[in-house]
GROMACS .gro file of C-alpha atoms in nm:
model
  228
    1MET     CA    1   9.300  20.463  11.419
    2ALA     CA    2   9.164  20.182  11.683
    3SER     CA    3   8.895  20.423  11.880
    4ARG     CA    4   8.720  20.462  11.513
    5SER     CA    5   8.711  20.112  11.453
    6LEU     CA    6   8.537  19.995  11.793
    7ILE     CA    7   8.271  20.273  11.749
    8PRO     CA    8   8.129  20.045  11.436
    9SER     CA    9   8.116  19.706  11.661
   10CYS     CA   10   7.964  19.853  11.957
   11SER     CA   11   7.691  20.075  11.777
   12ALA     CA   12   7.656  19.698  11.595
   13GLN     CA   13   7.613  19.444  11.909
   14ARG     CA   14   7.357  19.734  12.093
   15ALA     CA   15   7.161  19.690  11.754
   16VAL     CA   16   7.152  19.333  11.780
   17ARG     CA   17   7.017  19.309  12.133
   18ARG     CA   18   6.790  19.563  12.076
   19ALA     CA   19   6.693  19.276  11.830
   20LEU     CA   20   6.712  18.948  12.065
   21THR     CA   21   6.475  19.155  12.343
   22GLN     CA   22   6.211  19.284  12.141
   23ALA     CA   23   5.946  19.007  12.125
   24PRO     CA   24   5.714  19.025  11.780
   25ARG     CA   25   5.366  19.171  11.843
   26PRO     CA   26   5.021  18.917  11.772
   27SER     CA   27   4.904  18.978  11.387
   28PRO     CA   28   4.535  19.079  11.409
   29ARG     CA   29   4.415  18.704  11.334
   30SER     CA   30   4.634  18.547  11.601
   31SER     CA   31   4.422  18.699  11.849
   32ILE     CA   32   4.119  18.694  11.676
   33ALA     CA   33   4.133  18.313  11.685
   34PHE     CA   34   4.276  18.355  12.013
   35ARG     CA   35   3.904  18.507  12.143
   36THR     CA   36   3.710  18.196  11.929
   37THR     CA   37   3.886  17.928  12.114
   38ALA     CA   38   3.786  18.058  12.467
   39SER     CA   39   3.478  18.188  12.371
   40GLN     CA   40   3.405  17.730  12.312
   41VAL     CA   41   3.498  17.729  12.654
   42PRO     CA   42   3.197  17.653  12.888
   43SER     CA   43   3.154  17.798  13.266
   44PRO     CA   44   3.063  17.632  13.544
   45LEU     CA   45   2.715  17.748  13.496
   46GLN     CA   46   2.656  17.565  13.139
   47ALA     CA   47   2.818  17.236  13.283
   48CYS     CA   48   2.668  17.213  13.573
   49LEU     CA   49   2.309  17.269  13.334
   50ARG     CA   50   2.402  17.080  13.082
   51ASP     CA   51   2.466  16.731  13.319
   52ARG     CA   52   2.172  16.806  13.443
   53ARG     CA   53   2.007  16.808  13.101
   54LEU     CA   54   2.086  16.415  13.094
   55PHE     CA   55   1.882  16.353  13.399
   56HIS     CA   56   1.555  16.188  13.385
   57ALA     CA   57   1.391  16.437  13.671
   58VAL     CA   58   1.076  16.231  13.856
   59PRO     CA   59   0.793  16.432  13.940
   60SER     CA   60   0.794  16.444  14.300
   61ARG     CA   61   0.429  16.325  14.458
   62ARG     CA   62   0.247  16.604  14.607
   63LYS     CA   63   0.207  16.698  14.932
   64ASP     CA   64  -0.215  16.582  14.963
   65GLN     CA   65  -0.185  16.292  14.793
   66GLN     CA   66  -0.237  16.001  14.954
   67PRO     CA   67  -0.090  15.682  14.941
   68PRO     CA   68  -0.315  15.378  14.773
   69ALA     CA   69  -0.448  15.159  15.030
   70GLN     CA   70  -0.343  14.855  14.873
   71PRO     CA   71  -0.155  14.686  14.685
   72PRO     CA   72  -0.230  14.670  14.240
   73PRO     CA   73  -0.359  14.251  14.280
   74THR     CA   74  -0.109  13.968  14.068
   75ASP     CA   75  -0.236  13.940  13.787
   76PHE     CA   76  -0.092  13.552  13.790
   77SER     CA   77  -0.187  13.453  13.452
   78GLU     CA   78   0.068  13.660  13.334
   79LEU     CA   79   0.282  13.500  13.553
   80ASP     CA   80   0.208  13.157  13.342
   81VAL     CA   81   0.511  13.141  13.082
   82LEU     CA   82   0.287  12.868  12.898
   83GLY     CA   83   0.021  12.995  12.858
   84ASN     CA   84   0.020  13.138  12.528
   85THR     CA   85   0.186  12.795  12.436
   86PRO     CA   86  -0.062  12.583  12.260
   87ALA     CA   87  -0.164  12.201  12.399
   88PRO     CA   88  -0.094  11.929  12.198
   89SER     CA   89  -0.321  11.817  12.007
   90THR     CA   90  -0.175  11.407  12.226
   91SER     CA   91  -0.322  11.633  12.526
   92VAL     CA   92  -0.559  11.380  12.797
   93ASP     CA   93  -0.851  11.637  12.752
   94VAL     CA   94  -1.114  11.345  13.009
   95CYS     CA   95  -0.956  11.086  13.200
   96MET     CA   96  -1.269  10.827  13.205
   97TYR     CA   97  -1.385  10.535  13.342
   98ASP     CA   98  -1.288  10.279  13.072
   99GLY     CA   99  -1.085  10.540  12.868
  100PHE     CA  100  -0.955  10.885  12.803
  101GLY     CA  101  -0.996  11.190  12.574
  102LEU     CA  102  -0.796  11.398  12.385
  103ASN     CA  103  -0.759  11.754  12.303
  104SER     CA  104  -0.810  11.625  11.916
  105GLY     CA  105  -1.125  11.547  11.977
  106ILE     CA  106  -1.019  11.116  11.948
  107THR     CA  107  -1.242  10.953  12.222
  108ILE     CA  108  -1.105  10.623  12.372
  109THR     CA  109  -1.302  10.380  12.489
  110GLY     CA  110  -1.358  10.060  12.553
  111GLY     CA  111  -1.198   9.991  12.922
  112ASN     CA  112  -0.927  10.010  12.672
  113GLY     CA  113  -0.536  10.222  12.783
  114VAL     CA  114  -0.379  10.439  12.545
  115LEU     CA  115  -0.019  10.471  12.350
  116LEU     CA  116   0.100  10.880  12.335
  117ILE     CA  117   0.397  10.885  12.201
  118ASP     CA  118   0.497  11.166  11.872
  119GLY     CA  119   0.204  11.305  11.828
  120GLU     CA  120   0.054  10.962  11.748
  121VAL     CA  121  -0.230  10.798  11.877
  122PHE     CA  122  -0.261  10.393  11.988
  123LYS     CA  123  -0.449  10.236  12.211
  124TRP     CA  124  -0.356  10.029  12.441
  125ARG     CA  125  -0.433   9.697  12.646
  126PRO     CA  126  -0.122   9.525  12.789
  127TRP     CA  127  -0.305   9.243  12.933
  128GLU     CA  128  -0.305   9.096  12.627
  129ALA     CA  129   0.097   9.073  12.598
  130LYS     CA  130   0.033   8.921  13.005
  131GLY     CA  131  -0.173   8.669  12.897
  132SER     CA  132  -0.371   8.791  13.187
  133MET     CA  133  -0.591   9.043  13.347
  134ASN     CA  134  -0.382   9.119  13.689
  135LEU     CA  135  -0.096   9.324  13.631
  136VAL     CA  136  -0.030   9.333  13.980
  137ASN     CA  137   0.225   9.084  14.087
  138LYS     CA  138   0.176   8.887  14.401
  139LYS     CA  139   0.418   9.183  14.560
  140GLY     CA  140   0.186   9.451  14.439
  141GLN     CA  141   0.372   9.618  14.219
  142PHE     CA  142   0.310   9.659  13.853
  143GLU     CA  143   0.503   9.408  13.649
  144LEU     CA  144   0.392   9.410  13.252
  145PRO     CA  145   0.584   9.169  13.021
  146PRO     CA  146   0.865   9.341  12.749
  147THR     CA  147   0.608   9.262  12.429
  148ALA     CA  148   0.357   9.499  12.635
  149PHE     CA  149   0.673   9.789  12.485
  150ALA     CA  150   0.690   9.602  12.152
  151LEU     CA  151   0.597   9.984  11.963
  152PHE     CA  152   0.889  10.111  12.101
  153ASP     CA  153   1.177   9.902  11.952
  154LEU     CA  154   1.027  10.040  11.624
  155LEU     CA  155   1.103  10.421  11.755
  156TYR     CA  156   1.447  10.621  11.665
  157PRO     CA  157   1.520  10.773  11.857
  158ARG     CA  158   1.266  10.735  12.048
  159PRO     CA  159   1.155  10.995  12.364
  160ASP     CA  160   1.346  11.088  12.667
  161LEU     CA  161   1.088  10.966  12.856
  162LEU     CA  162   0.745  10.748  12.959
  163ILE     CA  163   0.527  10.877  13.246
  164ILE     CA  164   0.304  10.527  13.285
  165GLY     CA  165  -0.005  10.589  13.391
  166VAL     CA  166  -0.141  10.305  13.596
  167GLY     CA  167  -0.468  10.290  13.743
  168PRO     CA  168  -0.675  10.437  13.979
  169SER     CA  169  -0.393  10.467  14.260
  170ILE     CA  170  -0.067  10.437  14.233
  171MET     CA  171   0.216  10.176  14.294
  172PRO     CA  172   0.567  10.072  14.235
  173LEU     CA  173   0.722   9.968  13.934
  174ALA     CA  174   0.827   9.562  13.902
  175PRO     CA  175   1.262   9.534  13.857
  176ASP     CA  176   1.180   9.293  13.570
  177THR     CA  177   0.978   9.577  13.414
  178ARG     CA  178   1.182   9.933  13.466
  179ARG     CA  179   1.500   9.685  13.355
  180VAL     CA  180   1.317   9.654  12.985
  181ILE     CA  181   1.243   9.974  13.025
  182SER     CA  182   1.598  10.157  13.116
  183GLU     CA  183   1.728   9.887  12.854
  184LEU     CA  184   1.527  10.116  12.563
  185GLY     CA  185   1.698  10.383  12.666
  186MET     CA  186   1.398  10.564  12.810
  187ARG     CA  187   1.384  10.768  13.199
  188ILE     CA  188   1.007  10.607  13.335
  189GLU     CA  189   0.813  10.835  13.567
  190ILE     CA  190   0.527  10.597  13.734
  191LEU     CA  191   0.195  10.750  13.898
  192ASP     CA  192  -0.171  10.740  13.913
  193THR     CA  193  -0.365  10.825  13.615
  194ARG     CA  194  -0.498  11.162  13.651
  195ASN     CA  195  -0.155  11.303  13.745
  196ALA     CA  196   0.012  11.105  13.487
  197ALA     CA  197  -0.199  11.204  13.191
  198ALA     CA  198  -0.144  11.587  13.403
  199GLN     CA  199   0.193  11.540  13.392
  200PHE     CA  200   0.208  11.391  13.086
  201ASN     CA  201  -0.013  11.752  12.932
  202LEU     CA  202   0.280  11.903  13.053
  203LEU     CA  203   0.582  11.862  12.923
  204ALA     CA  204   0.490  11.765  12.671
  205THR     CA  205   0.353  12.114  12.604
  206GLU     CA  206   0.668  12.214  12.792
  207ARG     CA  207   0.947  11.982  12.585
  208GLY     CA  208   0.782  11.828  12.283
  209VAL     CA  209   0.605  11.574  12.192
  210SER     CA  210   0.953  11.414  12.046
  211ASN     CA  211   1.116  11.353  12.364
  212VAL     CA  212   0.763  11.279  12.637
  213ALA     CA  213   0.575  10.948  12.516
  214ALA     CA  214   0.286  10.801  12.781
  215ALA     CA  215   0.142  10.468  12.881
  216LEU     CA  216  -0.199  10.480  13.052
  217ILE     CA  217  -0.473  10.303  13.204
  218PRO     CA  218  -0.789  10.445  13.241
  219ILE     CA  219  -0.934  10.505  13.572
  220GLY     CA  220  -1.135  10.300  13.635
  221TRP     CA  221  -0.936   9.935  13.597
  222GLN     CA  222  -0.936   9.696  13.871
  223ASP     CA  223  -0.706   9.417  13.868
  224GLY     CA  224  -0.815   9.109  13.749
  225VAL     CA  225  -1.158   9.238  13.592
  226GLY     CA  226  -1.071   9.584  13.350
  227ALA     CA  227  -1.243   9.910  13.321
  228LYS     CA  228  -1.603   9.766  13.201
   0.00000   0.00000   0.00000
């Protein structure tokens, strides 16, 4: 009886062992999916051709093609960043002996100076404020009374820079006159009238007429005589 009871148990163990060691067969669907996934992976040759298309191929120069004898000329007008910027209407086109010609067509003559402030034009006769035709002091300095700049007291905000053209040749500015202008909150640049007009034209175009002002004496000015 004992030997008969062991036979079924041994056969059961062998059946369990075969069930555990037998690998499942892949289904047709899983094999198709594996082949499809494997086919999507590019080969090294395909990857190389794909990467080459990402670069721009520049054609090389032919062997019979000679380099240019000289580089092309430089167009300096293209380097002018203000070339297409219109000049202000108060820019000075002509410095005359006894006055000025402006871009707007206004002409100042009769030996008068000119004040160019915030796009406006004013005749300037600082010798009347001084009561004398002598604008140069004994030290050879350009000297004006505070009333010659009284118009700036009415302005707010004032220009950041005042360019003063002192006539045909440059000369230093008297300390008292410099102090008066500095107290108005403006920086000062002293030049002869031709260069002062050119500097005003440049800076007014670049920064705007509200930031730069000019006070110009005619180039024909003679101290004690005037420009007549």
